XYZ file of C-alpha atoms in Angstrom:
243
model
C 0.000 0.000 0.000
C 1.491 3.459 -1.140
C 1.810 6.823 0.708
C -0.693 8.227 -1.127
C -3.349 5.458 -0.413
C -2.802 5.763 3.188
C -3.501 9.392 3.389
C -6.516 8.812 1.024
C -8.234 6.125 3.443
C -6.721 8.106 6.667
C -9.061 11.111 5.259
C -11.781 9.777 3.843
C -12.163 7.705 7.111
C -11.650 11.167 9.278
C -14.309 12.964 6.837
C -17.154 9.979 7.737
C -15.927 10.959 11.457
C -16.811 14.217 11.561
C -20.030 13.878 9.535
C -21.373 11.376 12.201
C -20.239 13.336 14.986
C -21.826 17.256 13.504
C -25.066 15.053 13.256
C -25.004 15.155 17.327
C -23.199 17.972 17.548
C -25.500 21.294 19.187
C -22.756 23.825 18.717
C -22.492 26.540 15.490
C -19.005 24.869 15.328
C -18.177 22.285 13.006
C -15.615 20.320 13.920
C -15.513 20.141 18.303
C -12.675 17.787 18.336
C -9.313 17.681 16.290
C -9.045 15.724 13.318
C -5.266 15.616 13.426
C -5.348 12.705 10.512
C -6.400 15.839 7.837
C -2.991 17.384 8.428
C 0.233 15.582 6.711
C 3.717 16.242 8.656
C 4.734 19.549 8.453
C 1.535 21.055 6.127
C 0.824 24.564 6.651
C -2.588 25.386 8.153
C -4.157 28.383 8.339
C -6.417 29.621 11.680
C -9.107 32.512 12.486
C -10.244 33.353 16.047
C -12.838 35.135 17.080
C -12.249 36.245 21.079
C -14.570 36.437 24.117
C -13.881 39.628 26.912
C -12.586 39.216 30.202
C -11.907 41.631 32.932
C -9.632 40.895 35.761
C -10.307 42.237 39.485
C -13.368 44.230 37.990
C -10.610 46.508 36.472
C -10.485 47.809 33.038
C -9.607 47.300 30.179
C -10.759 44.349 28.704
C -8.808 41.461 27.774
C -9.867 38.925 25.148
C -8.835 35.542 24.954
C -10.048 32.347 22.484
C -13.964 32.283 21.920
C -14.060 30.505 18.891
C -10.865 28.584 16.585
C -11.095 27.591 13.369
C -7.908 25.634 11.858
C -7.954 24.387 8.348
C -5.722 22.411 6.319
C -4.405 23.839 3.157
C -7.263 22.107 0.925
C -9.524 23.811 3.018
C -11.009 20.838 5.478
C -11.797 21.911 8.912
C -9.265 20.348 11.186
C -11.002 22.020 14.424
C -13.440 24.056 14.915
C -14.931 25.108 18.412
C -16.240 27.008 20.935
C -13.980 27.682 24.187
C -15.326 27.495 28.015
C -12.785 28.889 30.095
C -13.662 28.117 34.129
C -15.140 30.300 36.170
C -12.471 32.041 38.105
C -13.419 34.191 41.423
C -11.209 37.231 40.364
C -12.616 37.272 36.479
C -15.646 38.376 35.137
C -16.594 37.295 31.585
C -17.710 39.887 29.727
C -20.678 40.080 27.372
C -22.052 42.934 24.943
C -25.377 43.459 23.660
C -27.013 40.299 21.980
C -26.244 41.689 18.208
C -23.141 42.774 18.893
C -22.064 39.028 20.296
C -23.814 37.874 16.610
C -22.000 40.751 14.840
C -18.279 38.661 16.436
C -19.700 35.515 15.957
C -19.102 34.709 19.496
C -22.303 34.914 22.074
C -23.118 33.897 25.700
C -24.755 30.705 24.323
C -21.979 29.490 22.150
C -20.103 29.474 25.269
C -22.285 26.443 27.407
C -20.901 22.947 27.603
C -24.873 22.100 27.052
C -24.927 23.822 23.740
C -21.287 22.205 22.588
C -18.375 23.991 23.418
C -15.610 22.510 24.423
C -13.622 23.576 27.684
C -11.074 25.674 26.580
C -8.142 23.926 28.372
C -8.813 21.150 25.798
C -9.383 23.774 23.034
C -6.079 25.360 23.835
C -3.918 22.001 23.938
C -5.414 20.655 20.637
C -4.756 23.906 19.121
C -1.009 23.753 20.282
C -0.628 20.224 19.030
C -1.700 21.362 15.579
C 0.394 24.226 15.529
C 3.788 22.868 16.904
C 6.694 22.636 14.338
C 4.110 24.097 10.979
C 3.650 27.117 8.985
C 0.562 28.658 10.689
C -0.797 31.269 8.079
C -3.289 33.743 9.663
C -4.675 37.565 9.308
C -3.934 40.506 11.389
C -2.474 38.083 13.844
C -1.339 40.662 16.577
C -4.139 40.101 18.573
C -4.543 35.859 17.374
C -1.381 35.287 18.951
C -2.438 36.745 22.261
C -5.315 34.750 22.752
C -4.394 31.663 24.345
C -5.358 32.223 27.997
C -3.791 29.199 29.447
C -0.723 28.137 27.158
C 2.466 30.059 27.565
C 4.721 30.672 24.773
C 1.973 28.929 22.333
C 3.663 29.405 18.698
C 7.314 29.193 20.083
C 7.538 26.120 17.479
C 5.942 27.657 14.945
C 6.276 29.798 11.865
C 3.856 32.614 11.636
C 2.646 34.261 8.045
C -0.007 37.079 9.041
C -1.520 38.190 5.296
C -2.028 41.191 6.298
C 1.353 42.245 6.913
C 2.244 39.693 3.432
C -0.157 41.864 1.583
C 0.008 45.212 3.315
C 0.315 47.328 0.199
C -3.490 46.048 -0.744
C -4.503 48.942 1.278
C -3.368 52.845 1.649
C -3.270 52.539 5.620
C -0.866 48.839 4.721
C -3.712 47.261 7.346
C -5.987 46.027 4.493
C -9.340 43.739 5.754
C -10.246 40.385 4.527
C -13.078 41.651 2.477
C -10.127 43.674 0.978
C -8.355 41.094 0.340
C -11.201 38.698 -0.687
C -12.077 41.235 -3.159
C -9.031 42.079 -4.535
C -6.756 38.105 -4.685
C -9.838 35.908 -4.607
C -12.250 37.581 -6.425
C -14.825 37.059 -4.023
C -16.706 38.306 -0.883
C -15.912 37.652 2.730
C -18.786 35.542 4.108
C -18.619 36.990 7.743
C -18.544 40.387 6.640
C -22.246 39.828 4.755
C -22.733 38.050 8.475
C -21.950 41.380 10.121
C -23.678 43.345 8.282
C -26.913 41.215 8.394
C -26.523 41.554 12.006
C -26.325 45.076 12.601
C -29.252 45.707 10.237
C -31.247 42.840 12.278
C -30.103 45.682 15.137
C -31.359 48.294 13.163
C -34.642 46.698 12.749
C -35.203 46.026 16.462
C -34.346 49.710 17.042
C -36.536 51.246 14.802
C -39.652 48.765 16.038
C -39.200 49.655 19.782
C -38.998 53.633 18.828
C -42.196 52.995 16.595
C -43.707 51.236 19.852
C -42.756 53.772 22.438
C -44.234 56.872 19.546
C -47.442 54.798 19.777
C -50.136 56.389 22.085
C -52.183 54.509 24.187
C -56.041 54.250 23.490
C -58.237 55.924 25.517
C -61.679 54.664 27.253
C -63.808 56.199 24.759
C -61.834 54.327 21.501
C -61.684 51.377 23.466
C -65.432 51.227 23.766
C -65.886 52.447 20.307
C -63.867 49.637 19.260
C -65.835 47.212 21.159
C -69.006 48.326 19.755
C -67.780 48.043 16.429
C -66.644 44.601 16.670
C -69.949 43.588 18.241
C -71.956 44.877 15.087
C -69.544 43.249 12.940
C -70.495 39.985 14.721
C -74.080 40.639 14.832
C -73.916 41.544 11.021
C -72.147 38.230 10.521
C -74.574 36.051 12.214
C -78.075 37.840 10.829
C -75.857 37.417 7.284
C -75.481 33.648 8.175
């Protein structure tokens, strides 16, 4: 049996995995555990994280740390994907926004429940260093990636970073361009989680707009209410003499 066979079977097998386990799964995620048999020796993959707030002895500012990881291989098959639970710790307060703003970040208070499948981060974290260790990890505007790991000193230490945004900084005047820019401009395509975003803050919009409408509306008074009541009794009366 050749190389090449072995890697077939390894992920075709580790493909059938995941499928049966994302029919049980709860969680948004796709892929709670890591399929480590997607990755050859040394293969680049390429990560995204999305961060959850934390405040430490109720003093500002905010930290962030991993809310949800995404790693994929470099054909594109999701080698983990989850949603962290870090322990509740007397001296930290998790920190939530408003409901559309978690949707906006992809990353909301009910993501973040064992019940609903995530995974507890100390898992998340040491999976994600396994993967990493001794590869190419390719990811975007990865200041603020590489600080995320809550638990794990010294996480990429092994590792060879490629941030795109600094690889294609001249995309954009301000050298900081966006994935949509980027998208747009190498790809040729949009950036899903942008069209996310923005569906999101115009759901906010909506909500906005409805309660102003609701609080503009006055309420009846005695008199309309009984007008209203006699109307709707003729209407009944006129429906029964008419049946």
């Amino acid at each position: 049996m050749t190389v090449t066979t072995i890697s077939y079977a390894a992920y075709e097998a580790a493909q059938w995995e995941a499928f049966h386990w994302r029919e049980q799964n709860p969680s948004r995620a796709t892929q709670t555990y890591p399929l480590y048999s997607l990755l050859l020796p040394g293969e680049p993959c390429f990560v995204d994280i999305e961060f959850q707030n934390y405040l430490v002895d109720g003093r500002g500012p905010q930290k962030h740390r991993v809310g949800r990881i995404a790693i994929l291989n470099t054909r594109g098959d999701v080698v983990l994907d989850a949603y962290a639970v870090y322990n509740n710790e007397d001296n930290v307060k998790k920190c939530f926004g408003p409901i559309y703003w978690q949707e906006m970040f992809g990353v909301t208070k009910r993501d973040l429940i064992v019940g609903n499948g995530a995974i507890w981060a100390s898992n998340v974290e040491r999976w994600a260093a396994n993967i990493f260790k001794d590869r190419i990890v390719v990811m975007h505007g990865g200041k603020h990636d590489r600080s995320a790991f809550y638990l794990t000193p010294n996480f990429f230490d092994t590792s060879t970073i490629v941030d795109t945004q600094k690889l294609y900084y001249y995309e954009q005047s301000n050298g900081t361009p966006g994935l949509k820019t980027l998208a747009a401009r190498i790809l040729g395509r949009g950036h899903p989680y942008d069209r996310a975003a923005a569906q999101a803050k115009l759901d906010a919009e909506k909500a906005t707009d409805a309660r102003k409408a609701a609080r503009s509306l006055k309420k009846p008074t005695g008199s309309q209410k009984k007008k209203a009541a006699r109307a709707k009794k003729m209407a009944g009366t006129a429906q029964a003499t008419k049946a």
